[in-house]
Tab-separated table of C-alpha atoms and ligand atoms in Angstrom:
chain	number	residue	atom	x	y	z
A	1	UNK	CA	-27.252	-4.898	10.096
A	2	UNK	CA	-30.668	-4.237	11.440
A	3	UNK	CA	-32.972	-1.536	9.444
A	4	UNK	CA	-35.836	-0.555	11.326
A	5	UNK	CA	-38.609	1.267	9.493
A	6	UNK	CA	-41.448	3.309	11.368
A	7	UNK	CA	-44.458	4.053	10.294
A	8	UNK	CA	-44.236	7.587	8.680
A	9	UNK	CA	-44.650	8.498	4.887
A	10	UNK	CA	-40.898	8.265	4.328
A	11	UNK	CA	-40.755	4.507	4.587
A	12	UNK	CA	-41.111	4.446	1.588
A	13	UNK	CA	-37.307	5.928	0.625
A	14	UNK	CA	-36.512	3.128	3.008
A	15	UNK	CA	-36.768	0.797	0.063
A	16	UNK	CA	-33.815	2.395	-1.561
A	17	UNK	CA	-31.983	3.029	1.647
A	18	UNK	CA	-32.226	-0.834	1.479
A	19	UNK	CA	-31.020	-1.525	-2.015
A	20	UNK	CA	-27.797	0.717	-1.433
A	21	UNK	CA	-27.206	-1.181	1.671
A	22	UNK	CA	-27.817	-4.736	0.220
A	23	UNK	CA	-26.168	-3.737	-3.279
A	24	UNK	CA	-22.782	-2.517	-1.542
A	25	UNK	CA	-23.106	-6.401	0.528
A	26	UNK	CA	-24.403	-5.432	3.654
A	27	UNK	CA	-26.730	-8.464	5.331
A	28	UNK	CA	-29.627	-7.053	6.066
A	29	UNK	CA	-32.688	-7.714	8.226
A	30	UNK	CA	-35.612	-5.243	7.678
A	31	UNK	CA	-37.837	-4.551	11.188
A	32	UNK	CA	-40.749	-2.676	10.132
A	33	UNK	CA	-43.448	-1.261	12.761
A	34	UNK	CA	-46.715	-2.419	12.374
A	35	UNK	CA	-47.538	0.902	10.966
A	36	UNK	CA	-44.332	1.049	8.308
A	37	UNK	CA	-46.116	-1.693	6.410
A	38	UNK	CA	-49.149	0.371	6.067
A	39	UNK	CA	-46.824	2.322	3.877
A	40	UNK	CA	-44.866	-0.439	2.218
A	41	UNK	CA	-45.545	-4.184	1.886
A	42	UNK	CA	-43.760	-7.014	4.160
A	43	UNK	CA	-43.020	-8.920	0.309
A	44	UNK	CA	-41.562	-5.803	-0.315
A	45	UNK	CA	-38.866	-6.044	2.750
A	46	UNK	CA	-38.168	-9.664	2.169
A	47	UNK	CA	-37.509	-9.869	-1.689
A	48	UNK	CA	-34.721	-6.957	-1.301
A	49	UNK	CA	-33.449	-7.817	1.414
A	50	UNK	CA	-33.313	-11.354	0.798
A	51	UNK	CA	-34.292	-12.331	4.301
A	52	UNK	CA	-37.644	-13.521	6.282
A	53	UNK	CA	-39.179	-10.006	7.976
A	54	UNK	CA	-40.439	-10.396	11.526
A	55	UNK	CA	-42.388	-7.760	12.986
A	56	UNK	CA	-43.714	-9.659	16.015
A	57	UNK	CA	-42.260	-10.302	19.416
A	58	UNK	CA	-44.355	-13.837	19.381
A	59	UNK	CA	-42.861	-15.341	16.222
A	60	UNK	CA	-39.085	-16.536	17.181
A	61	UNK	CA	-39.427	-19.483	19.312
A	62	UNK	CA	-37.078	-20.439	21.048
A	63	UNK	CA	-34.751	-17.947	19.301
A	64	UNK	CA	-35.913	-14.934	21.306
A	65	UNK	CA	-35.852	-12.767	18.269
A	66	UNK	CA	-35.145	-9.630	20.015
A	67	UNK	CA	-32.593	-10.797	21.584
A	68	UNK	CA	-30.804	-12.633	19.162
A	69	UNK	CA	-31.184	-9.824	16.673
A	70	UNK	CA	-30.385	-7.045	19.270
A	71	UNK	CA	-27.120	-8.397	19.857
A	72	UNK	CA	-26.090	-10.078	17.109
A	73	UNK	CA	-26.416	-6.586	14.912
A	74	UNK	CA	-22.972	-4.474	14.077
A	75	UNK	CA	-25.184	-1.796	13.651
A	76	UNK	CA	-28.631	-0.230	13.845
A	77	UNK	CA	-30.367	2.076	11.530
A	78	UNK	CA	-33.825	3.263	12.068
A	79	UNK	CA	-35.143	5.223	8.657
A	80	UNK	CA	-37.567	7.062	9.116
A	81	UNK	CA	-37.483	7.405	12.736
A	82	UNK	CA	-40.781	8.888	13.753
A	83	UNK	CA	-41.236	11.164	16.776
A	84	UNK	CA	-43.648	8.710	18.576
A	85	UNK	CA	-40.563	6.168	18.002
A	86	UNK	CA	-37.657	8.561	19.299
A	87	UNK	CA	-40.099	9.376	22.318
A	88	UNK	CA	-40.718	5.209	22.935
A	89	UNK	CA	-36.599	4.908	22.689
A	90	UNK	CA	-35.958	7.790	24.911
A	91	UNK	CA	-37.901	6.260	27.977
A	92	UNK	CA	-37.016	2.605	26.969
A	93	UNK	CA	-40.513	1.480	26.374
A	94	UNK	CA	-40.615	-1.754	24.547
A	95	UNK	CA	-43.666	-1.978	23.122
A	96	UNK	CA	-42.716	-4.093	19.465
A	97	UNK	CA	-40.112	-5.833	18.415
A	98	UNK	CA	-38.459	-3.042	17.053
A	99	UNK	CA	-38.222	-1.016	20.615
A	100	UNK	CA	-37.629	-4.664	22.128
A	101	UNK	CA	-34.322	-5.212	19.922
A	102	UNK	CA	-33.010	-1.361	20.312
A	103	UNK	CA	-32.907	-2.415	24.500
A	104	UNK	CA	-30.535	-5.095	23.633
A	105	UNK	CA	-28.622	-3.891	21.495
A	106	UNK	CA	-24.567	-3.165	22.087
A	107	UNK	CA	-24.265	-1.988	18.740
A	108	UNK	CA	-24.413	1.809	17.131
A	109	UNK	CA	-27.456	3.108	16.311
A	110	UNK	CA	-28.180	5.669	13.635
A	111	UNK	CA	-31.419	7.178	13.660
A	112	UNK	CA	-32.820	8.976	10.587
A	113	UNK	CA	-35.733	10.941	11.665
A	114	UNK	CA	-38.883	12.180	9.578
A	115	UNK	CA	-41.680	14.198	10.682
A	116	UNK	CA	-43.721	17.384	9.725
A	117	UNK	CA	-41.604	19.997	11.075
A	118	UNK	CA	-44.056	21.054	14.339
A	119	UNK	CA	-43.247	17.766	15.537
A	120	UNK	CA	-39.019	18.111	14.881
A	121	UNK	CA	-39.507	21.357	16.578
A	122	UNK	CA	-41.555	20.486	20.009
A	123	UNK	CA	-39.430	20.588	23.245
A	124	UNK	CA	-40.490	17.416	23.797
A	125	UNK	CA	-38.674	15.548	20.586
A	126	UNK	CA	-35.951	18.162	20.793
A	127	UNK	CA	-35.451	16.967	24.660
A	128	UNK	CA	-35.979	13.358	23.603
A	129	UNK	CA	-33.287	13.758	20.635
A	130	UNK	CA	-30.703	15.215	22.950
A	131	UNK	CA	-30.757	12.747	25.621
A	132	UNK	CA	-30.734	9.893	22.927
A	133	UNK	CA	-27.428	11.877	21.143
A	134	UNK	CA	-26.085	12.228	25.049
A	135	UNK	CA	-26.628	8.025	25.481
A	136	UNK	CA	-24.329	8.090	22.145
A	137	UNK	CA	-27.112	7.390	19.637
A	138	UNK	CA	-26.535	9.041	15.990
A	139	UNK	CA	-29.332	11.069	15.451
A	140	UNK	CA	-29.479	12.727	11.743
A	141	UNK	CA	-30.711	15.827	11.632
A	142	UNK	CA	-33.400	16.144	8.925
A	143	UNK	CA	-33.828	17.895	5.553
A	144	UNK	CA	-35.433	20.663	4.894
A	145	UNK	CA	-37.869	20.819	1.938
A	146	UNK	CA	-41.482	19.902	1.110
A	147	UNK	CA	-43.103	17.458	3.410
A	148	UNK	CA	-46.267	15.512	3.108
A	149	UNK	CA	-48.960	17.788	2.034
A	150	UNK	CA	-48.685	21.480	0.924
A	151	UNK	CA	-46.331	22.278	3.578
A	152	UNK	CA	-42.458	23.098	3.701
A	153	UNK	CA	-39.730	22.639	6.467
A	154	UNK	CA	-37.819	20.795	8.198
A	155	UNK	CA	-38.355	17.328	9.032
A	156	UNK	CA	-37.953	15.512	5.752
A	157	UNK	CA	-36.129	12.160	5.895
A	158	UNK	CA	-32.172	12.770	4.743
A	159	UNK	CA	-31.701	11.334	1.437
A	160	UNK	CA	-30.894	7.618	1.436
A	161	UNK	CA	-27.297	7.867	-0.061
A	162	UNK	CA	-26.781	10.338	2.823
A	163	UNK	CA	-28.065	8.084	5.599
A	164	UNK	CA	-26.161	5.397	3.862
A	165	UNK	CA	-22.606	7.272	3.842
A	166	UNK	CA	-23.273	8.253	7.805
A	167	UNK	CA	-23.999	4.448	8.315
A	168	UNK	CA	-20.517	3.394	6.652
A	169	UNK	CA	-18.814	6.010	8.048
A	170	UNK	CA	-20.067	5.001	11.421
A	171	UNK	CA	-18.756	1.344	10.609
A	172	UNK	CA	-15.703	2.231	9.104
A	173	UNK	CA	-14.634	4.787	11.328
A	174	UNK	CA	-11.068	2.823	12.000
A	175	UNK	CA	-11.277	1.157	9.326
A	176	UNK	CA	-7.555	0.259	9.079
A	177	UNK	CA	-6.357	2.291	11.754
A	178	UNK	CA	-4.580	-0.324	13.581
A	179	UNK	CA	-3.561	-2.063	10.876
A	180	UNK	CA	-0.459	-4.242	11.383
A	181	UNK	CA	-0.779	-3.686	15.497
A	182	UNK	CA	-0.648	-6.216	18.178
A	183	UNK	CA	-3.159	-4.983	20.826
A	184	UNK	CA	-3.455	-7.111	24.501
A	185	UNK	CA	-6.155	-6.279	26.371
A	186	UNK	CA	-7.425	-7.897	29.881
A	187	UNK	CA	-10.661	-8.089	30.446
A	188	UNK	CA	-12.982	-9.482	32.959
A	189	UNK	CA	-12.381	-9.855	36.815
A	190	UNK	CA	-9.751	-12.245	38.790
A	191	UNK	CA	-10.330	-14.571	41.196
A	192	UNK	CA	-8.275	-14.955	44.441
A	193	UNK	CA	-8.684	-18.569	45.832
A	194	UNK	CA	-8.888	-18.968	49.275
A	195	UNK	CA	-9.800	-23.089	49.021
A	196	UNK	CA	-10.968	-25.222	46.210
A	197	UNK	CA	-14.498	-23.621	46.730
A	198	UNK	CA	-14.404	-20.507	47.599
A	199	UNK	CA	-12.701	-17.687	46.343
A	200	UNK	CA	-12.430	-13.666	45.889
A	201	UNK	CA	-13.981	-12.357	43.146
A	202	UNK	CA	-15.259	-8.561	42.609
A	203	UNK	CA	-18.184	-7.533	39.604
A	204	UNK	CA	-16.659	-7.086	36.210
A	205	UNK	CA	-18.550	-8.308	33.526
A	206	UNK	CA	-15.533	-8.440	30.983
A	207	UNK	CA	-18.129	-6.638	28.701
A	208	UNK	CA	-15.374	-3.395	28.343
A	209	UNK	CA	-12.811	-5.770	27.429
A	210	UNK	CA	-14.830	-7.591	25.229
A	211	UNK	CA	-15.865	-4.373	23.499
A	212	UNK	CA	-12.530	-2.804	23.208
A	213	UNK	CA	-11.209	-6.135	21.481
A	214	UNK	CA	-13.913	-5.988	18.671
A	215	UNK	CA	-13.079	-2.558	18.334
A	216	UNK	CA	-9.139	-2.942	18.046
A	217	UNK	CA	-10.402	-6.024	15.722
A	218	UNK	CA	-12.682	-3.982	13.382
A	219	UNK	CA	-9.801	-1.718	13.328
A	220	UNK	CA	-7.133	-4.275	12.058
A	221	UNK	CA	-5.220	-5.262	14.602
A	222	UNK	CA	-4.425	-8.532	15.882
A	223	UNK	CA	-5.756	-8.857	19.640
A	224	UNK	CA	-4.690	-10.748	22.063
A	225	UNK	CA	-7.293	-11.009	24.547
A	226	UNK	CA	-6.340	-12.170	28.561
A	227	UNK	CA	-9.560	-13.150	30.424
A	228	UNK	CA	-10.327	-12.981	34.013
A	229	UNK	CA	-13.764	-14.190	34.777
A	230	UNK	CA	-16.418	-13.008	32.261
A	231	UNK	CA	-19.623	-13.126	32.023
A	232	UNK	CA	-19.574	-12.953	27.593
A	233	UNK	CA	-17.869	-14.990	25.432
A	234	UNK	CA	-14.701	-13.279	23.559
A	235	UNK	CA	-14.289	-12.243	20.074
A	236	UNK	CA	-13.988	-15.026	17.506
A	237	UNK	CA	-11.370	-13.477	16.337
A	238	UNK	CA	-9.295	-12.644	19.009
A	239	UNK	CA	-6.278	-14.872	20.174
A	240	UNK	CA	-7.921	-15.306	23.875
A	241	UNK	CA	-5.577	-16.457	26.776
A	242	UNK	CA	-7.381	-17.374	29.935
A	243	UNK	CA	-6.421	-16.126	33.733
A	244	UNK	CA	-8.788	-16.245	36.229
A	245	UNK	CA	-6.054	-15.120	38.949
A	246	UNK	CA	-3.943	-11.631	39.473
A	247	UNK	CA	-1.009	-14.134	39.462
A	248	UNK	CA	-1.685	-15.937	36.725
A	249	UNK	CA	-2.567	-12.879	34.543
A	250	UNK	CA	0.442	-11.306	36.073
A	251	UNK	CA	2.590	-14.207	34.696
A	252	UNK	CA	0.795	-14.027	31.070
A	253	UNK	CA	1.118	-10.684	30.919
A	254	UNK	CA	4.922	-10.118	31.254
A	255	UNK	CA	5.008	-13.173	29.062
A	256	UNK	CA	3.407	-10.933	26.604
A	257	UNK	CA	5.337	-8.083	27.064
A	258	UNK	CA	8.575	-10.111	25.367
A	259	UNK	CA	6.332	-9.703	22.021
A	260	UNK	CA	6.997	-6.622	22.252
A	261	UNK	CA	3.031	-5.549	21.418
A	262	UNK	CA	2.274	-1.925	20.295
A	263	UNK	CA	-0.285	-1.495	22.972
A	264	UNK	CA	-1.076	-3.243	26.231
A	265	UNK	CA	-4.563	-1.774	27.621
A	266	UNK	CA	-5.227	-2.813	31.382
A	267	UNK	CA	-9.015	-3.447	31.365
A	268	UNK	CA	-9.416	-6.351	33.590
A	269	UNK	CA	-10.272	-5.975	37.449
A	270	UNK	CA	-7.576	-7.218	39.266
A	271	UNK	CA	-7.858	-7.902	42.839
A	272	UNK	CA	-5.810	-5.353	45.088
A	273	UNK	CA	-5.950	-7.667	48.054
A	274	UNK	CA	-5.917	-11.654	48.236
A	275	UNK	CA	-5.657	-14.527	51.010
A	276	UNK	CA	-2.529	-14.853	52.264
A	277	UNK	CA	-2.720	-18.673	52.559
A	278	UNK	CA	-4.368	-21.175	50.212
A	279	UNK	CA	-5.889	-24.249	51.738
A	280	UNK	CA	-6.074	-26.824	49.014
A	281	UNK	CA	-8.658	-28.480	50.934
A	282	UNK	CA	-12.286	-27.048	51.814
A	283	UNK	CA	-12.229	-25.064	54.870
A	284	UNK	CA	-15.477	-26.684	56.837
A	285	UNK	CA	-18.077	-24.866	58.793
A	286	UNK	CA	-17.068	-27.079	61.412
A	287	UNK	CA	-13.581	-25.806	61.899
A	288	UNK	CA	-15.505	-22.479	63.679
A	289	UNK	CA	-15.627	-19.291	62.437
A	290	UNK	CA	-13.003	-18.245	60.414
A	291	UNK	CA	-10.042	-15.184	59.902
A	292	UNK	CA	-9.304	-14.645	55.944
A	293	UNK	CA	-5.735	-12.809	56.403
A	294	UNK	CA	-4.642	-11.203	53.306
A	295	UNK	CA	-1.535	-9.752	51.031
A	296	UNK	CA	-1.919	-7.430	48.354
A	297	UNK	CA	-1.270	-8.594	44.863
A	298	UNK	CA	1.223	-7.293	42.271
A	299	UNK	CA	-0.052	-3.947	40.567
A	300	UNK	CA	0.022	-5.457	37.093
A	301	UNK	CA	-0.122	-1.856	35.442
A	302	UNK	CA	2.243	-0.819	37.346
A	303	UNK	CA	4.373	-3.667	36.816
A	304	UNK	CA	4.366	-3.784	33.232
A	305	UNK	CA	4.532	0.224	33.298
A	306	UNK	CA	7.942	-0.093	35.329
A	307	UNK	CA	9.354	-3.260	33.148
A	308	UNK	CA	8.821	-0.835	29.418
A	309	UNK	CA	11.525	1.721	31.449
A	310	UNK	CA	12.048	4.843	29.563
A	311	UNK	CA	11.130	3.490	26.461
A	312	UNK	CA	7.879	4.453	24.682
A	313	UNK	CA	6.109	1.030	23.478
A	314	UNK	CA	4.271	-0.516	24.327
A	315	UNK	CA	1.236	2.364	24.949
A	316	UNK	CA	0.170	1.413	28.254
A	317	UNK	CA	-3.297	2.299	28.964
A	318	UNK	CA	-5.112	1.723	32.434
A	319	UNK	CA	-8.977	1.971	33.526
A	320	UNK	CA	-9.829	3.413	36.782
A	321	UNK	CA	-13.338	2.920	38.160
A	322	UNK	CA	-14.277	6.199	40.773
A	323	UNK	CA	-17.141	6.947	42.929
A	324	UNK	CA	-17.188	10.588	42.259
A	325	UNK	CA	-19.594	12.553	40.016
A	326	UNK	CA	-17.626	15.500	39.281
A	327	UNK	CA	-16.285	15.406	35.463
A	328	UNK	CA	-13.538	17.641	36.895
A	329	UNK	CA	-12.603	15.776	39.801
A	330	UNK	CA	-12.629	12.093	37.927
A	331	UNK	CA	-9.840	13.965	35.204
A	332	UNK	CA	-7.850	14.538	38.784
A	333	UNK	CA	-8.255	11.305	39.986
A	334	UNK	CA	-7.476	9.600	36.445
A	335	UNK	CA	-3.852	12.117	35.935
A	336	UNK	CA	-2.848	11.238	39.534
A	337	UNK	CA	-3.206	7.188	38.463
A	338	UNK	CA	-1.625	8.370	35.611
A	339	UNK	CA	1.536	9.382	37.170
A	340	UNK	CA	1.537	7.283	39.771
A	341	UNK	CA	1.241	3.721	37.539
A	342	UNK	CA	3.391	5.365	34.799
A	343	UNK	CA	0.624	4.413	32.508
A	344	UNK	CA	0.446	6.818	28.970
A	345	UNK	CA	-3.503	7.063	29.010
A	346	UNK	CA	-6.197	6.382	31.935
A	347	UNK	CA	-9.838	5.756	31.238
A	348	UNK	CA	-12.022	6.470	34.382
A	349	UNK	CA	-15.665	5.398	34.319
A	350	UNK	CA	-17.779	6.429	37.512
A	351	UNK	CA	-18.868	3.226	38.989
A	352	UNK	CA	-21.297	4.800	41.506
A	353	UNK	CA	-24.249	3.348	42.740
A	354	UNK	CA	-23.396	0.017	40.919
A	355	UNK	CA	-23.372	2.145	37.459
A	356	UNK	CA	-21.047	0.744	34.692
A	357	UNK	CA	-20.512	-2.825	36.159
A	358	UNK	CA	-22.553	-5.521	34.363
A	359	UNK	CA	-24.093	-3.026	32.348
A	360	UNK	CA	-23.983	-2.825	28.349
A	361	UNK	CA	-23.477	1.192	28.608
A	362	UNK	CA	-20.954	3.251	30.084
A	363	UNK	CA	-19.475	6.905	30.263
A	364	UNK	CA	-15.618	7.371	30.185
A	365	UNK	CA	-13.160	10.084	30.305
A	366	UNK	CA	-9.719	9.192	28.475
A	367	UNK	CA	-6.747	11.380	30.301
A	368	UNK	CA	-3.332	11.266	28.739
A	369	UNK	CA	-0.841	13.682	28.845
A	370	UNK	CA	-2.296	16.231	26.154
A	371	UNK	CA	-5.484	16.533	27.794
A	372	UNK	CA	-9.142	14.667	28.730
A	373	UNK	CA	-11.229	13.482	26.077
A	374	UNK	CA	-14.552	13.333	26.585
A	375	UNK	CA	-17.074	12.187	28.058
A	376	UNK	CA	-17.621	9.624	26.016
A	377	UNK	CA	-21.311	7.916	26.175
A	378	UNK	CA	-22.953	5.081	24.979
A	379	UNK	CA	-22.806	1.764	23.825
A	380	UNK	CA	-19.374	-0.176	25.497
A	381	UNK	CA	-18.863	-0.900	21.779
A	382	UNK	CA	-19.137	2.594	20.840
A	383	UNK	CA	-16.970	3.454	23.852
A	384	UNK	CA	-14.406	0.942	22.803
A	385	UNK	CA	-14.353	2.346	18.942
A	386	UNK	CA	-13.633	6.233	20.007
A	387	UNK	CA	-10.873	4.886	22.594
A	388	UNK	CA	-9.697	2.683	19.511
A	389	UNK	CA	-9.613	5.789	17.327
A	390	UNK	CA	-7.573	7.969	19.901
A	391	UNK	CA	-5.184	5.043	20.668
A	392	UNK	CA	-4.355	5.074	17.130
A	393	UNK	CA	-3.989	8.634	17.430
A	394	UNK	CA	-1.488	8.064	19.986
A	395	UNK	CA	0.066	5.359	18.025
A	396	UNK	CA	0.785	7.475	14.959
A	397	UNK	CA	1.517	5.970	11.507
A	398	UNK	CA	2.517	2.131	11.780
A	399	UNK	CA	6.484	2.922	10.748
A	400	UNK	CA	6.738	5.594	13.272
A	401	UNK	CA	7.180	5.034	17.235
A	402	UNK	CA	4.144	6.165	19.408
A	403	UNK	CA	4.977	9.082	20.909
A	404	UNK	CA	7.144	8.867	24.196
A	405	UNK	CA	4.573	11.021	26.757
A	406	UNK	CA	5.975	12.635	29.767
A	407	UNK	CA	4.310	13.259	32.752
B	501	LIG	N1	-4.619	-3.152	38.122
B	501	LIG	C1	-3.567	-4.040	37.933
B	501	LIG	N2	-3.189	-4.845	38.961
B	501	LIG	C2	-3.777	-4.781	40.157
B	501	LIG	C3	-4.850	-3.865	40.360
B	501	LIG	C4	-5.238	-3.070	39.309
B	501	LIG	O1	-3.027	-4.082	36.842
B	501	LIG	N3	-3.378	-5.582	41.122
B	501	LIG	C5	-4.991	-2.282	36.990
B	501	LIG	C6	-6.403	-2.463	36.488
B	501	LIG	O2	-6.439	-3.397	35.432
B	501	LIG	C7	-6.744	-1.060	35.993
B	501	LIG	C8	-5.999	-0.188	36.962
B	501	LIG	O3	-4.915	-0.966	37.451
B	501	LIG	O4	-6.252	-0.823	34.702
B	501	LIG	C9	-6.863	0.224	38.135
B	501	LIG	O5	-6.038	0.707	39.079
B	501	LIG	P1	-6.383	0.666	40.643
B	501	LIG	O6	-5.308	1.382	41.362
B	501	LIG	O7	-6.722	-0.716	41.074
B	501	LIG	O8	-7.618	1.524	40.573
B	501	LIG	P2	-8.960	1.367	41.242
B	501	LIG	O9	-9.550	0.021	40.950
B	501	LIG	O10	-9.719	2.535	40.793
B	501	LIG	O11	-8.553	1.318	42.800
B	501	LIG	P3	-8.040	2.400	43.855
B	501	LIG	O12	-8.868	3.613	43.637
B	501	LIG	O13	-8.258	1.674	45.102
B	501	LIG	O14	-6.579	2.662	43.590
């Protein structure tokens, strides 16, 4: 975990914020501002938290601090989060560490603001606190009470058991939910060979995947994880099978499906279309200019759809990627792949203008047959946790059988 303190009079309940944190046996690296440690001392920091404080971008090395720290985090918690900091976050300006590490980060972030209550109020932090809630950021809303100097309102920093319990809840929000489930999920892109060089490949990252097995992970369940291409490593603790081709994923999948898993989710990019013929020897430049003829591939979804027949496990969820911008018209697109893939639940990101691929946010709708939740914004791990807590919605209690949804 990551603590960030700003430099506002409240840093100082950041100190306790920090001793609940390390007392319940959270690891815990403090990032002060400059400022924050004109308010408390950098000893301070390290002797609670039990770890050396860095609060400049110039110290790591060869570690890339901000990096490192921004990615390796399972969650972020700025206390006190000072307007001047929510206003650097909202425009991305990365301008310390701190700001540095928030721009890498995959992980939630929970900000606890303090300020006099002019400052809460302006319609510039008000604007600047609802597009960081809309990108999927937690942003407390303060207390009310005395402030600084003679003056009352609100602005004051939550109490630090309060900002703790939002943290845990925050982590523990599935805590258990998929306890005793077997979730597959593919992830990444495929790779259609056309020779021993070249191939065709399309631009998933695998990141969704990725994110969607730490979710199912955090959430109990054991993962199976079937990987395309990818451009991040998979969960330590998921059971990873490789397949860089449709075919080949095709293959492992229906493999799979004899496990009889309690949810298959359909996040890899699968090539619609590949080359008909393969020449196992490298087609050269010489040979002229070439024709690439080419078949479609086996709908996977579909596939595996058609093979669970009327019955009702596994849950079967599919991703659609759209070019539209209309939240109503993506829900229309996502039910008619619904229907047509026999799939229980579609998530449909809009991949226009390059958005989504590649990058470490995203914006989903989830359709299934009771309805669209959503959007849902942020993080792709905070993405993958509030699918995670709606497929075990879906799932229902671990002794009963998910619900059988008709379309
Ligand atoms: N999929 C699959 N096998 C394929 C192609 C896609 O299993 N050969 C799965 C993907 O993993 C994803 C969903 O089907 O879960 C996407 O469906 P698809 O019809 O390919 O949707 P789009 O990529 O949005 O393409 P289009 O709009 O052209 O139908």
């Amino acid at each position: 975990m990551i603590l960030g303190v700003c430099g506002g009079i409240a840093a100082y309940k950041s100190v306790e914020l920090l001793r609940l944190f390390t007392q319940a046996g959270y690891e815990v690296n403090v990032v002060p501002t400059r400022n924050a440690l004109r308010f408390v001392g950098l000893p301070t920091f390290e002797a609670l938290s039990g770890n050396p404080v860095d609060i400049s971008l110039w110290d790591g090395g060869g570690n890339v601090t901000h990096v490192s720290q921004g990615l390796s985090a399972d969650i972020i918690v700025i206390a006190p989060a000072t307007a001047d900091f929510i206003a650097r976050s909202t425009h991305g300006i990365a301008s310390d560490l701190l700001s540095n590490i928030l721009l890498t980060a995959t992980a939630p972030v929970v900000l606890a603001p303090a300020m006099h209550t002019q400052m809460w109020e302006h319609p510039a932090t008000r604007a600047n606190v609802s597009t960081l809630r809309k990108r999927g950021y937690i942003v407390l809303d303060p207390d009310s009470g005395p402030l600084t100097g003679s003056d009352s309102g609100s602005g004051r920093l939550p109490a630090p058991k309060q900002i703790f319990d939002a943290v845990e809840a925050q982590l523990h929000a599935n805590t258990g939910a998929l306890l005793g489930r077997h979730v597959v999920i593919s992830a990444g892109g495929t790779q259609e060979d056309w020779d021993p060089v070249r191939f065709i490949g399309n631009r998933s990252s695998g990141k969704q995947g990725v994110a969607l097995a730490r979710a199912a992970l955090a959430a109990g369940a054991r993962v199976t994880l079937v990987a395309g291409h990818m451009e991040i490593d998979p969960p330590a603790g998921a059971h990873t099978i490789p397949a860089l081709s449709g075919e080949r994923m095709h293959k492992v999948l229906v493999d799979l499906m004899a496990e009889q898993p309690d949810c298959v989710i359909m996040a890899a990019a699968v090539a619609d279309f590949r080359p008909l013929a393969q020449s196992a020897h490298k087609i050269k430049k010489a040979h002229g200019l070439q024709s690439l003829e080419l078949e479609q591939t086996t709908d996977i979804l579909a596939d595996i759809c058609a093979q669970r027949g009327g019955g009702s496990t596994p849950l079967i969820v599919g991703f659609a990627a759209e070019t539209t911008e209309s939240q109503q018209e993506l829900a229309k697109l996502a039910l008619g792949k619904l229907a047509a893939k026999g799939a229980d639940a579609i998530i449909v990101n809009n991949v226009s203008d390059g958005q989504i691929f590649g990058s470490d946010s995203t914006e989903v709708l989830f359709v299934d047959a009771h309805g669209t939740t959503g959007p849902i914004r942020g993080s792709k791990l905070n993405v993958a946790h509030a699918v995670v807590h709606r497929l075990a919605e879906l799932l229902g209690p671990l002794d009963s059988s998910p619900r059988t949804i008709n379309i």
